[in-house]
Structures are given as structure tokens and as C-alpha cells.
Amino acid sequence: MGWLARVVGNLECEDHLFWSASSYGVFSVSDAVRLLVQSNIVSSPTWPKVIWGNNVLSKVMLFHWLAIRNSISVKDVLINRHILPSSQSNLCIWCLEEVEMVNHLLVHCKWSSKIWADLFRWWKIYWVIPGSIELFSFDWLYGMGITASKF
């Protein structure tokens, strides 16, 4: 018998969400990072630095983490989870040429890659598009061979 069978409910109390990684029961990004590091989900010692070591909004960091984990709800994911009907096209909303997946939308789509190319040209950086958002993040972390003042 599994652990769920041992759960005892209380009909007199209202249900509520509780984040067990926090002593207060409330979710925070810092508690999530600590949990990831402690549970060895993080595969590289630089992984937390790639995502959480930047001075950016927590929403941006969370989006970045979800992108690297391939967990953004793009059409391909939504159709496979039966949230969107299977009859709906799974092609990229911008180019209508490739399946809408995280790496395609953020790096490889002709629209997003043009934005990146224009930015890097402006910074005078010669850049080859990486194979994934994860590789792009590591390139970004190590400065792509330029000084931080350009950024």
C-alpha cells in the first residue's frame, strides 16, 4: 500500500497549499534553488550560477530555468498533454515552418535568431547559434569572449 493510502484527511479544515521546502510553507525561488542544489538535480557546479547568479528579476530567472528544463508550455507540449486539440497545428506561431518547441522558439526560429544576430552584431560579437537554450546559457555565462561593459 502506498503513502497516499496512509494520508488522513480532516473534513473540518479547509485545504491549502504548503511548500515543504520552506519552514513557512510558502514557495520562494531561493528555497527552490536550495532544494535543487541539495537534491543533486543540478548536474554541474555552474548550473545555479547560469540561472540564479544573475542580477535579474526572479520572473526572468524562473522563465530561464523553465526554458532550460524544456518546461515552457509551447504548442508541442500543450497538444501532447491534450490541453490543445490534436487537430490544431503545432507549427511555430512566428515562422509556421517548424514544430513550436522551446529551443526553436527561443534560439532557432528565423525570427528569434534574427533578433539574436542583430544584438550580437551590434555588440560586434561573432557568434554561432548553439544547439539548445542550455548551451546558449553557458555561452552567455562565460561572456562569449567579451567584456561585461558591452552587455
Tab-separated table of C-alpha atoms in Angstrom:
chain	number	residue	atom	x	y	z
A	1	MET	CA	0.000	0.000	0.000
A	2	GLY	CA	1.399	3.409	-0.989
A	3	TRP	CA	1.906	6.519	1.108
A	4	LEU	CA	-1.322	8.083	-0.200
A	5	ALA	CA	-3.377	5.370	1.497
A	6	ARG	CA	-1.903	6.437	4.850
A	7	VAL	CA	-2.968	10.080	4.442
A	8	VAL	CA	-5.692	11.048	6.852
A	9	GLY	CA	-7.926	13.933	5.881
A	10	ASN	CA	-9.681	16.387	8.154
A	11	LEU	CA	-13.101	17.392	6.857
A	12	GLU	CA	-13.340	20.288	9.307
A	13	CYS	CA	-10.333	22.171	7.900
A	14	GLU	CA	-10.025	23.910	4.571
A	15	ASP	CA	-7.383	22.572	2.146
A	16	HIS	CA	-4.363	24.736	1.440
A	17	LEU	CA	-1.060	24.529	-0.413
A	18	PHE	CA	2.088	24.020	1.621
A	19	TRP	CA	5.649	24.243	0.229
A	20	SER	CA	7.550	21.687	2.290
A	21	ALA	CA	10.981	23.052	1.314
A	22	SER	CA	10.271	26.161	3.379
A	23	SER	CA	9.861	26.438	7.115
A	24	TYR	CA	6.956	28.849	6.491
A	25	GLY	CA	5.220	26.650	3.905
A	26	VAL	CA	5.357	29.403	1.279
A	27	PHE	CA	7.170	28.974	-2.049
A	28	SER	CA	10.234	31.115	-2.735
A	29	VAL	CA	12.761	30.972	-5.554
A	30	SER	CA	15.679	30.807	-3.104
A	31	ASP	CA	14.158	27.758	-1.366
A	32	ALA	CA	13.646	26.084	-4.757
A	33	VAL	CA	17.277	26.708	-5.728
A	34	ARG	CA	18.489	25.326	-2.391
A	35	LEU	CA	16.314	22.237	-2.901
A	36	LEU	CA	17.683	21.705	-6.427
A	37	VAL	CA	21.280	22.005	-5.279
A	38	GLN	CA	20.788	19.736	-2.250
A	39	SER	CA	18.930	17.058	-4.233
A	40	ASN	CA	21.682	16.806	-6.885
A	41	ILE	CA	19.226	17.578	-9.685
A	42	VAL	CA	21.773	20.174	-10.614
A	43	SER	CA	24.215	18.353	-12.862
A	44	SER	CA	27.033	20.884	-12.917
A	45	PRO	CA	28.505	23.145	-10.236
A	46	THR	CA	27.968	26.125	-12.546
A	47	TRP	CA	24.294	25.333	-13.139
A	48	PRO	CA	22.932	27.554	-10.334
A	49	LYS	CA	25.249	30.337	-11.466
A	50	VAL	CA	23.887	30.139	-15.015
A	51	ILE	CA	20.339	30.765	-13.914
A	52	TRP	CA	20.251	32.183	-10.424
A	53	GLY	CA	23.584	34.012	-10.262
A	54	ASN	CA	22.404	36.982	-12.289
A	55	ASN	CA	21.051	40.315	-11.170
A	56	VAL	CA	17.698	39.979	-12.950
A	57	LEU	CA	14.057	39.722	-11.908
A	58	SER	CA	13.024	36.434	-10.327
A	59	LYS	CA	10.344	36.007	-13.037
A	60	VAL	CA	13.064	36.140	-15.688
A	61	MET	CA	15.227	33.661	-13.768
A	62	LEU	CA	12.265	31.295	-13.396
A	63	PHE	CA	11.466	31.561	-17.122
A	64	HIS	CA	15.122	30.836	-17.903
A	65	TRP	CA	15.097	27.780	-15.632
A	66	LEU	CA	11.874	26.505	-17.238
A	67	ALA	CA	13.353	27.040	-20.707
A	68	ILE	CA	16.496	25.068	-19.880
A	69	ARG	CA	14.373	22.286	-18.371
A	70	ASN	CA	12.266	22.316	-21.576
A	71	SER	CA	9.187	23.003	-19.452
A	72	ILE	CA	7.646	26.050	-21.120
A	73	SER	CA	4.128	25.354	-22.350
A	74	VAL	CA	4.680	25.599	-26.095
A	75	LYS	CA	2.239	24.176	-28.641
A	76	ASP	CA	4.006	20.825	-28.888
A	77	VAL	CA	3.744	20.280	-25.113
A	78	LEU	CA	0.147	21.554	-24.897
A	79	ILE	CA	-1.024	19.261	-27.701
A	80	ASN	CA	0.747	16.239	-26.152
A	81	ARG	CA	-0.920	16.996	-22.801
A	82	HIS	CA	-4.313	17.271	-24.555
A	83	ILE	CA	-4.715	20.894	-23.466
A	84	LEU	CA	-4.921	21.986	-27.099
A	85	PRO	CA	-6.872	19.845	-29.569
A	86	SER	CA	-4.749	17.406	-31.574
A	87	SER	CA	-6.264	18.863	-34.746
A	88	GLN	CA	-4.541	22.191	-34.068
A	89	SER	CA	-1.302	22.845	-35.890
A	90	ASN	CA	1.824	22.516	-33.761
A	91	LEU	CA	3.860	24.767	-36.062
A	92	CYS	CA	5.688	27.808	-34.710
A	93	ILE	CA	3.428	30.839	-34.486
A	94	TRP	CA	6.157	33.097	-35.933
A	95	CYS	CA	7.597	31.162	-38.865
A	96	LEU	CA	4.995	28.415	-39.486
A	97	GLU	CA	7.853	26.179	-40.647
A	98	GLU	CA	8.969	24.125	-37.627
A	99	VAL	CA	7.277	22.477	-34.643
A	100	GLU	CA	6.857	25.013	-31.831
A	101	MET	CA	9.307	23.773	-29.201
A	102	VAL	CA	11.326	25.680	-26.593
A	103	ASN	CA	14.695	25.589	-28.386
A	104	HIS	CA	13.070	26.526	-31.671
A	105	LEU	CA	11.144	29.497	-30.265
A	106	LEU	CA	13.963	30.964	-28.211
A	107	VAL	CA	17.011	30.202	-30.372
A	108	HIS	CA	16.413	28.626	-33.784
A	109	CYS	CA	13.296	30.267	-35.229
A	110	LYS	CA	14.249	32.625	-38.047
A	111	TRP	CA	12.601	35.476	-36.117
A	112	SER	CA	14.318	34.902	-32.760
A	113	SER	CA	17.673	34.062	-34.368
A	114	LYS	CA	17.477	37.342	-36.321
A	115	ILE	CA	16.966	39.241	-33.059
A	116	TRP	CA	19.965	37.476	-31.507
A	117	ALA	CA	22.077	38.037	-34.626
A	118	ASP	CA	21.223	41.761	-34.654
A	119	LEU	CA	22.110	42.090	-30.966
A	120	PHE	CA	25.408	40.287	-31.371
A	121	ARG	CA	26.262	42.277	-34.500
A	122	TRP	CA	25.578	45.459	-32.513
A	123	TRP	CA	27.964	44.195	-29.794
A	124	LYS	CA	30.490	43.217	-32.516
A	125	ILE	CA	30.401	39.554	-31.477
A	126	TYR	CA	30.844	36.737	-33.968
A	127	TRP	CA	28.532	34.000	-32.827
A	128	VAL	CA	27.394	30.577	-33.964
A	129	ILE	CA	23.867	29.636	-32.919
A	130	PRO	CA	24.135	26.860	-30.294
A	131	GLY	CA	22.085	23.677	-30.423
A	132	SER	CA	19.958	24.438	-27.368
A	133	ILE	CA	18.935	27.137	-24.919
A	134	GLU	CA	21.103	25.362	-22.323
A	135	LEU	CA	24.237	25.731	-24.462
A	136	PHE	CA	23.280	29.323	-25.214
A	137	SER	CA	23.032	29.980	-21.450
A	138	PHE	CA	26.517	28.579	-20.805
A	139	ASP	CA	27.912	30.706	-23.651
A	140	TRP	CA	26.215	33.737	-22.123
A	141	LEU	CA	27.539	32.885	-18.652
A	142	TYR	CA	31.119	32.784	-19.849
A	143	GLY	CA	30.786	36.101	-21.663
A	144	MET	CA	31.267	34.808	-25.203
A	145	GLY	CA	34.773	36.202	-25.079
A	146	ILE	CA	33.812	39.821	-24.483
A	147	THR	CA	33.915	42.197	-21.559
A	148	ALA	CA	30.866	42.807	-19.403
A	149	SER	CA	30.853	46.504	-20.330
A	150	LYS	CA	29.489	45.611	-23.771
A	151	PHE	CA	26.500	43.952	-22.165
